Amino acid sequence: MPRFIGKAVVVTGAGSGIGRELALAAAGRGMSVAVSDIQNGPLAETEAMLKDMGVATVAVCADVSRSGDVEWLAKNAWSELGPISIVFNNAGVGGKGGLLWEASPEDWEWTLGANLRGVVNGIRSFVPRMLSEAGSDDDFRGIVVNTASMAGLVNAPLMGAYNASKHAVVSISETLSHDLALVTDRVTCSVLCPAFVPTGIARSEGTRPAGFGNGDLSKAQALAQSLSDKAVAGGKVTAIQVAELTFNAIGRGDFYIFPHPAAVGSVRARNNDLLEGKGPSNPYAAKAGLIESLKGALAT
Ligand SMILES: NC(=O)c1ccc[n+]([C@@H]2O[C@H](COP(=O)([O-])OP(=O)(O)OC[C@H]3O[C@@H](n4cnc5c(N)ncnc54)[C@H](O)[C@@H]3O)[C@@H](O)[C@H]2O)c1
């Protein structure tokens, strides 16, 4: 069980939702906290909340899809707060859903940039520093927590780029865990896989950087947006609960973190399909009438 008090943590995507709650939960455990986000205003709000809690904090506005920004975050966090014990590679976007063949190159670039390259950049900037710290201080323990999603383990329709980005995060996390184990037992990795949580994720279009073109929504893209609005707003586990569950899980040394254990049944179903040589069952099949209603809406 890691001792959190007096340690330092970095959280990306800390201006909202799960990231903000991870930062506040870390502060509540007596950790100093470096927070980062692509949005300055929400980031400053989180920073003010942390300062009110009396913990040492540093806020760095950074776009995780840019390796230079993440390196700048790591440099600042390390020099202001000392060795970073936990990095939460959490920033992400919902992307634009819809039928796969309608996604533009910019849609892919935006979604993979934030969700996949963000995690890659976090690993590249933080892991070597953690390994170096572990090499010189026997007491140092480092944990990399990558935020994936249940969408990294099953593939619901109309969210192809998001699914691909999150499957990649699960893949990278498993590989990172193996790679780390080859060289140290003092730095480990976990992967957070929530289902729907009521946060700002369904409104990520507002954070899409200029030059990544929004464009009009097709019928399927509008349908995907309204499905995700409804599912996210109806999420029964709050971001505060996700943060608490996550700290409890890393305290136990869990690799997979599932804030929605009931959703794991869909992973079992997918794996069974795969092992039994069947085609993929639609994860929406268990939701009475949903697939038929989607077909109907797309046909009109
Ligand atoms: N909310 C859900 O239902 C849900 C489910 C599964 C996984 N997740 C994942 O949880 C993570 C956090 O999302 P959330 O639900 O708290 O959403 P959120 O929109 O409330 O918070 C995400 C934060 O990331 C920031 N961000 C977006 N792009 C960025 C970039 N390129 N660089 C830096 N910051 C960036 C946003 O400004 C925002 O503050 C994401 O990786 C998301 O994919 C969310």
CSV table of C-alpha atoms and ligand atoms in Angstrom, one decimal:
chain,number,residue,atom,x,y,z
A,1,MET,CA,0.0,0.0,0.0
A,2,PRO,CA,1.7,3.3,-1.1
A,3,ARG,CA,1.9,6.1,1.5
A,4,PHE,CA,0.4,9.1,-0.2
A,5,ILE,CA,1.1,11.8,2.4
A,6,GLY,CA,3.8,14.2,1.4
A,7,LYS,CA,4.1,12.7,-2.1
A,8,ALA,CA,3.5,14.6,-5.4
A,9,VAL,CA,1.1,13.8,-8.2
A,10,VAL,CA,0.4,15.1,-11.7
A,11,VAL,CA,-3.0,15.1,-13.3
A,12,THR,CA,-3.7,16.0,-16.9
A,13,GLY,CA,-7.2,17.0,-18.0
A,14,ALA,CA,-7.6,18.4,-14.5
A,15,GLY,CA,-9.9,21.3,-15.5
A,16,SER,CA,-13.0,19.2,-15.4
A,17,GLY,CA,-14.6,15.9,-14.5
A,18,ILE,CA,-12.6,12.9,-13.5
A,19,GLY,CA,-9.2,14.8,-13.7
A,20,ARG,CA,-10.4,17.5,-11.4
A,21,GLU,CA,-11.7,15.0,-8.8
A,22,LEU,CA,-8.5,13.0,-9.0
A,23,ALA,CA,-6.5,16.2,-8.2
A,24,LEU,CA,-8.9,17.0,-5.3
A,25,ALA,CA,-8.7,13.4,-4.0
A,26,ALA,CA,-4.9,13.6,-4.1
A,27,ALA,CA,-4.9,16.9,-2.2
A,28,GLY,CA,-7.3,15.3,0.3
A,29,ARG,CA,-4.7,12.6,0.9
A,30,GLY,CA,-2.0,15.2,1.7
A,31,MET,CA,-0.3,15.1,-1.7
A,32,SER,CA,1.0,18.1,-3.5
A,33,VAL,CA,-0.5,18.4,-6.9
A,34,ALA,CA,0.5,19.5,-10.4
A,35,VAL,CA,-2.5,20.1,-12.6
A,36,SER,CA,-2.7,20.6,-16.3
A,37,ASP,CA,-5.3,21.2,-19.0
A,38,ILE,CA,-5.7,22.6,-22.5
A,39,GLN,CA,-8.2,25.1,-21.1
A,40,ASN,CA,-6.8,27.9,-19.0
A,41,GLY,CA,-10.0,29.0,-17.2
A,42,PRO,CA,-11.2,25.6,-15.9
A,43,LEU,CA,-7.5,24.8,-15.0
A,44,ALA,CA,-7.3,28.0,-12.9
A,45,GLU,CA,-10.5,27.0,-11.1
A,46,THR,CA,-9.0,23.6,-10.1
A,47,GLU,CA,-5.8,25.3,-9.0
A,48,ALA,CA,-7.8,27.7,-6.8
A,49,MET,CA,-9.7,24.7,-5.2
A,50,LEU,CA,-6.4,23.0,-4.5
A,51,LYS,CA,-4.9,26.2,-3.0
A,52,ASP,CA,-8.0,26.5,-0.7
A,53,MET,CA,-7.2,23.0,0.5
A,54,GLY,CA,-3.7,24.2,1.5
A,55,VAL,CA,-1.6,21.9,-0.6
A,56,ALA,CA,1.4,22.9,-2.7
A,57,THR,CA,0.2,23.1,-6.3
A,58,VAL,CA,1.4,24.1,-9.7
A,59,ALA,CA,-0.8,24.6,-12.8
A,60,VAL,CA,0.5,24.2,-16.3
A,61,CYS,CA,-1.6,24.9,-19.4
A,62,ALA,CA,-0.6,22.2,-21.8
A,63,ASP,CA,-2.0,20.3,-24.8
A,64,VAL,CA,-1.2,16.6,-24.1
A,65,SER,CA,-1.1,15.8,-27.8
A,66,ARG,CA,2.1,17.9,-28.1
A,67,SER,CA,5.2,16.2,-26.8
A,68,GLY,CA,6.9,19.6,-26.0
A,69,ASP,CA,4.0,20.7,-23.8
A,70,VAL,CA,4.0,17.5,-21.8
A,71,GLU,CA,7.8,17.7,-21.4
A,72,TRP,CA,7.4,21.3,-20.1
A,73,LEU,CA,4.7,20.0,-17.7
A,74,ALA,CA,7.1,17.3,-16.4
A,75,LYS,CA,10.0,19.8,-16.0
A,76,ASN,CA,7.8,22.2,-14.1
A,77,ALA,CA,6.1,19.7,-11.9
A,78,TRP,CA,9.5,18.1,-11.0
A,79,SER,CA,11.2,21.3,-10.2
A,80,GLU,CA,8.3,22.9,-8.3
A,81,LEU,CA,7.1,19.8,-6.3
A,82,GLY,CA,10.0,17.3,-6.4
A,83,PRO,CA,9.8,13.7,-7.5
A,84,ILE,CA,6.4,12.8,-8.9
A,85,SER,CA,5.0,9.6,-7.4
A,86,ILE,CA,1.8,9.3,-9.5
A,87,VAL,CA,1.1,10.5,-13.0
A,88,PHE,CA,-2.5,10.4,-14.1
A,89,ASN,CA,-2.5,10.5,-17.9
A,90,ASN,CA,-6.2,11.4,-17.9
A,91,ALA,CA,-6.9,14.1,-20.4
A,92,GLY,CA,-9.2,13.0,-23.2
A,93,VAL,CA,-12.0,13.9,-25.6
A,94,GLY,CA,-15.1,12.2,-26.6
A,95,GLY,CA,-14.3,12.9,-30.3
A,96,LYS,CA,-16.9,13.0,-33.0
A,97,GLY,CA,-19.0,9.8,-33.2
A,98,GLY,CA,-20.9,8.6,-36.2
A,99,LEU,CA,-20.4,6.0,-38.9
A,100,LEU,CA,-16.7,5.1,-39.3
A,101,TRP,CA,-16.5,6.0,-42.9
A,102,GLU,CA,-17.7,9.5,-42.2
A,103,ALA,CA,-14.9,10.4,-39.8
A,104,SER,CA,-12.6,13.0,-41.4
A,105,PRO,CA,-8.8,12.9,-41.1
A,106,GLU,CA,-9.1,15.8,-38.7
A,107,ASP,CA,-11.6,13.9,-36.5
A,108,TRP,CA,-9.1,11.0,-36.2
A,109,GLU,CA,-6.2,13.4,-35.6
A,110,TRP,CA,-8.0,15.2,-32.8
A,111,THR,CA,-9.2,12.1,-31.0
A,112,LEU,CA,-6.0,10.1,-31.4
A,113,GLY,CA,-4.0,13.2,-30.5
A,114,ALA,CA,-5.6,13.8,-27.2
A,115,ASN,CA,-6.5,10.2,-26.2
A,116,LEU,CA,-3.6,8.2,-27.5
A,117,ARG,CA,-0.7,10.5,-28.1
A,118,GLY,CA,-1.5,12.3,-24.8
A,119,VAL,CA,-0.8,9.0,-23.0
A,120,VAL,CA,2.3,8.2,-25.1
A,121,ASN,CA,3.7,11.7,-24.3
A,122,GLY,CA,3.0,11.3,-20.6
A,123,ILE,CA,4.9,8.0,-20.6
A,124,ARG,CA,7.8,9.4,-22.5
A,125,SER,CA,8.2,12.4,-20.2
A,126,PHE,CA,7.4,10.9,-16.8
A,127,VAL,CA,8.6,7.3,-16.8
A,128,PRO,CA,12.3,8.0,-17.4
A,129,ARG,CA,12.3,10.5,-14.6
A,130,MET,CA,10.5,8.0,-12.3
A,131,LEU,CA,13.0,5.3,-13.2
A,132,SER,CA,15.9,7.6,-12.5
A,133,GLU,CA,14.4,8.5,-9.1
A,134,ALA,CA,13.8,4.9,-8.3
A,135,GLY,CA,17.4,4.2,-9.1
A,136,SER,CA,18.7,6.7,-6.7
A,137,ASP,CA,16.1,6.5,-3.9
A,138,ASP,CA,15.2,3.0,-2.5
A,139,ASP,CA,12.1,4.4,-1.0
A,140,PHE,CA,10.7,5.9,-4.2
A,141,ARG,CA,7.6,4.2,-5.7
A,142,GLY,CA,6.1,5.5,-8.9
A,143,ILE,CA,2.7,4.7,-10.5
A,144,VAL,CA,1.5,5.6,-14.0
A,145,VAL,CA,-2.3,5.6,-14.2
A,146,ASN,CA,-3.7,5.8,-17.8
A,147,THR,CA,-7.3,6.7,-18.3
A,148,ALA,CA,-8.8,4.4,-20.9
A,149,SER,CA,-12.5,3.4,-20.8
A,150,MET,CA,-14.8,0.4,-21.1
A,151,ALA,CA,-14.6,1.5,-24.8
A,152,GLY,CA,-11.1,0.2,-24.6
A,153,LEU,CA,-12.3,-3.3,-24.0
A,154,VAL,CA,-15.5,-3.5,-26.1
A,155,ASN,CA,-16.6,-1.9,-29.3
A,156,ALA,CA,-20.1,-0.2,-29.3
A,157,PRO,CA,-21.2,1.2,-32.7
A,158,LEU,CA,-21.0,4.8,-33.8
A,159,MET,CA,-17.9,5.6,-31.7
A,160,GLY,CA,-15.1,4.1,-33.9
A,161,ALA,CA,-12.3,6.7,-33.4
A,162,TYR,CA,-12.9,6.8,-29.6
A,163,ASN,CA,-13.0,3.0,-29.3
A,164,ALA,CA,-9.7,2.7,-31.3
A,165,SER,CA,-8.0,5.4,-29.1
A,166,LYS,CA,-9.1,3.7,-25.9
A,167,HIS,CA,-8.2,0.1,-27.1
A,168,ALA,CA,-4.7,1.6,-27.8
A,169,VAL,CA,-4.5,3.0,-24.3
A,170,VAL,CA,-5.4,-0.4,-22.7
A,171,SER,CA,-2.8,-2.0,-25.0
A,172,ILE,CA,-0.1,0.5,-24.1
A,173,SER,CA,-0.8,0.2,-20.4
A,174,GLU,CA,-0.5,-3.6,-20.5
A,175,THR,CA,2.8,-3.4,-22.4
A,176,LEU,CA,4.1,-0.7,-20.1
A,177,SER,CA,3.3,-2.9,-17.2
A,178,HIS,CA,5.4,-5.7,-18.7
A,179,ASP,CA,8.2,-3.4,-19.8
A,180,LEU,CA,8.5,-1.8,-16.4
A,181,ALA,CA,8.6,-5.3,-14.7
A,182,LEU,CA,11.6,-6.1,-16.9
A,183,VAL,CA,13.6,-3.3,-15.3
A,184,THR,CA,12.1,-2.4,-11.9
A,185,ASP,CA,9.6,-3.3,-9.3
A,186,ARG,CA,9.4,0.3,-8.0
A,187,VAL,CA,7.5,1.9,-10.9
A,188,THR,CA,4.2,0.3,-11.9
A,189,CYS,CA,1.2,1.0,-14.2
A,190,SER,CA,-2.6,0.8,-13.8
A,191,VAL,CA,-5.3,1.5,-16.3
A,192,LEU,CA,-8.6,3.1,-15.4
A,193,CYS,CA,-11.6,1.9,-17.4
A,194,PRO,CA,-14.8,3.7,-16.5
A,195,ALA,CA,-18.2,3.3,-18.3
A,196,PHE,CA,-20.3,6.4,-18.4
A,197,VAL,CA,-19.6,9.2,-15.8
A,198,PRO,CA,-21.5,12.5,-15.8
A,199,THR,CA,-18.7,15.0,-16.8
A,200,GLY,CA,-18.0,17.4,-19.6
A,201,ILE,CA,-16.9,14.6,-22.0
A,202,ALA,CA,-19.9,14.8,-24.2
A,203,ARG,CA,-19.2,18.5,-24.8
A,204,SER,CA,-15.5,18.0,-25.8
A,205,GLU,CA,-16.2,19.6,-29.2
A,206,GLY,CA,-15.7,22.9,-27.5
A,207,THR,CA,-12.1,22.1,-26.7
A,208,ARG,CA,-11.2,21.0,-30.3
A,209,PRO,CA,-8.2,23.1,-31.2
A,210,ALA,CA,-8.5,25.5,-34.2
A,211,GLY,CA,-7.4,23.9,-37.4
A,212,PHE,CA,-9.0,20.6,-36.6
A,213,GLY,CA,-12.3,21.7,-38.3
A,214,ASN,CA,-15.6,20.9,-36.6
A,215,GLY,CA,-17.9,20.8,-39.7
A,216,ASP,CA,-21.6,20.1,-39.8
A,217,LEU,CA,-22.8,16.8,-38.2
A,218,SER,CA,-24.2,14.1,-40.5
A,219,LYS,CA,-27.4,12.3,-39.4
A,220,ALA,CA,-25.3,9.5,-37.8
A,221,GLN,CA,-23.0,11.9,-36.1
A,222,ALA,CA,-25.9,13.8,-34.6
A,223,LEU,CA,-27.4,10.5,-33.5
A,224,ALA,CA,-24.1,9.5,-31.9
A,225,GLN,CA,-23.9,12.9,-30.1
A,226,SER,CA,-27.4,12.6,-28.6
A,227,LEU,CA,-26.7,8.9,-27.6
A,228,SER,CA,-23.5,10.0,-25.8
A,229,ASP,CA,-25.2,13.1,-24.2
A,230,LYS,CA,-27.9,10.8,-22.7
A,231,ALA,CA,-25.5,8.1,-21.6
A,232,VAL,CA,-23.0,10.4,-20.0
A,233,ALA,CA,-25.7,12.5,-18.3
A,234,GLY,CA,-27.3,9.3,-17.0
A,235,GLY,CA,-24.1,7.9,-15.6
A,236,LYS,CA,-24.7,6.6,-12.1
A,237,VAL,CA,-21.2,6.7,-10.8
A,238,THR,CA,-19.9,10.2,-10.2
A,239,ALA,CA,-16.5,11.6,-11.0
A,240,ILE,CA,-15.9,12.0,-7.2
A,241,GLN,CA,-16.6,8.3,-6.8
A,242,VAL,CA,-14.4,7.4,-9.7
A,243,ALA,CA,-11.5,9.3,-8.1
A,244,GLU,CA,-12.0,7.6,-4.7
A,245,LEU,CA,-12.3,4.1,-6.3
A,246,THR,CA,-9.1,4.8,-8.2
A,247,PHE,CA,-7.1,5.8,-5.2
A,248,ASN,CA,-8.4,2.7,-3.4
A,249,ALA,CA,-7.5,0.5,-6.3
A,250,ILE,CA,-3.9,1.9,-6.7
A,251,GLY,CA,-3.5,1.5,-2.9
A,252,ARG,CA,-4.3,-2.2,-3.4
A,253,GLY,CA,-1.9,-2.4,-6.4
A,254,ASP,CA,-4.7,-3.2,-8.9
A,255,PHE,CA,-3.8,-3.0,-12.6
A,256,TYR,CA,-7.3,-2.9,-14.1
A,257,ILE,CA,-9.5,-0.3,-12.4
A,258,PHE,CA,-13.2,-0.8,-13.1
A,259,PRO,CA,-15.5,1.8,-11.5
A,260,HIS,CA,-18.5,0.0,-13.1
A,261,PRO,CA,-18.1,-3.7,-12.2
A,262,ALA,CA,-21.4,-4.6,-13.8
A,263,ALA,CA,-20.1,-3.4,-17.2
A,264,VAL,CA,-17.4,-6.0,-17.1
A,265,GLY,CA,-20.0,-8.6,-18.3
A,266,SER,CA,-19.7,-7.0,-21.8
A,267,VAL,CA,-15.9,-7.7,-21.8
A,268,ARG,CA,-16.6,-11.3,-20.9
A,269,ALA,CA,-19.1,-11.5,-23.7
A,270,ARG,CA,-16.6,-10.1,-26.2
A,271,ASN,CA,-13.8,-12.4,-25.1
A,272,ASN,CA,-16.2,-15.4,-25.4
A,273,ASP,CA,-17.1,-14.4,-28.9
A,274,LEU,CA,-13.4,-14.2,-29.8
A,275,LEU,CA,-12.4,-17.5,-28.2
A,276,GLU,CA,-15.4,-19.3,-29.6
A,277,GLY,CA,-14.6,-18.0,-33.1
A,278,LYS,CA,-17.9,-16.0,-33.4
A,279,GLY,CA,-18.4,-12.6,-34.9
A,280,PRO,CA,-18.6,-9.7,-32.4
A,281,SER,CA,-21.9,-9.4,-30.5
A,282,ASN,CA,-23.2,-5.8,-30.5
A,283,PRO,CA,-22.7,-4.4,-26.9
A,284,TYR,CA,-26.1,-2.7,-27.4
A,285,ALA,CA,-27.9,-6.1,-27.9
A,286,ALA,CA,-28.7,-6.2,-24.2
A,287,LYS,CA,-30.6,-2.9,-24.4
A,288,ALA,CA,-34.1,-3.7,-25.6
A,289,GLY,CA,-34.9,-2.1,-28.9
A,290,LEU,CA,-31.9,0.1,-29.1
A,291,ILE,CA,-30.3,-1.4,-32.2
A,292,GLU,CA,-33.7,-1.4,-34.0
A,293,SER,CA,-34.3,2.2,-33.1
A,294,LEU,CA,-30.8,3.2,-34.3
A,295,LYS,CA,-31.5,1.5,-37.6
A,296,GLY,CA,-34.8,3.2,-37.9
A,297,ALA,CA,-33.3,6.6,-37.1
A,298,LEU,CA,-30.6,6.1,-39.8
A,299,ALA,CA,-33.1,5.0,-42.4
A,300,THR,CA,-35.4,8.0,-42.1
B,1,LIG,N1,-17.1,10.6,-18.6
B,1,LIG,C1,-17.1,9.4,-19.1
B,1,LIG,O1,-18.2,8.9,-19.3
B,1,LIG,C2,-15.9,8.7,-19.4
B,1,LIG,C3,-15.9,7.3,-19.6
B,1,LIG,C4,-14.8,6.6,-19.8
B,1,LIG,C5,-13.6,7.2,-19.9
B,1,LIG,N2,-13.5,8.6,-19.8
B,1,LIG,C6,-12.2,9.2,-19.9
B,1,LIG,O2,-11.9,10.0,-18.7
B,1,LIG,C7,-11.0,11.0,-19.1
B,1,LIG,C8,-11.5,12.3,-18.4
B,1,LIG,O3,-12.7,12.7,-19.1
B,1,LIG,P1,-13.9,13.3,-18.3
B,1,LIG,O4,-15.0,12.4,-18.5
B,1,LIG,O5,-13.5,13.8,-17.0
B,1,LIG,O6,-14.2,14.5,-19.3
B,1,LIG,P2,-14.1,16.1,-19.2
B,1,LIG,O7,-14.4,16.7,-20.5
B,1,LIG,O8,-15.0,16.6,-18.0
B,1,LIG,O9,-12.6,16.4,-18.8
B,1,LIG,C9,-11.6,16.2,-19.7
B,1,LIG,C10,-10.6,17.3,-19.6
B,1,LIG,O10,-9.5,17.1,-20.5
B,1,LIG,C11,-9.1,18.3,-21.1
B,1,LIG,N3,-8.5,18.1,-22.4
B,1,LIG,C12,-9.1,17.7,-23.6
B,1,LIG,N4,-8.2,17.7,-24.6
B,1,LIG,C13,-7.0,18.0,-24.0
B,1,LIG,C14,-5.7,18.1,-24.5
B,1,LIG,N5,-5.4,17.8,-25.8
B,1,LIG,N6,-4.7,18.4,-23.7
B,1,LIG,C15,-4.9,18.6,-22.4
B,1,LIG,N7,-6.2,18.6,-21.8
B,1,LIG,C16,-7.2,18.2,-22.7
B,1,LIG,C17,-10.5,19.1,-21.3
B,1,LIG,O11,-10.2,20.5,-21.4
B,1,LIG,C18,-11.2,18.7,-19.9
B,1,LIG,O12,-10.9,19.6,-18.9
B,1,LIG,C19,-10.9,11.0,-20.6
B,1,LIG,O13,-9.7,10.4,-21.0
B,1,LIG,C20,-12.1,10.2,-21.0
B,1,LIG,O14,-12.0,9.6,-22.3
B,1,LIG,C21,-14.6,9.3,-19.5
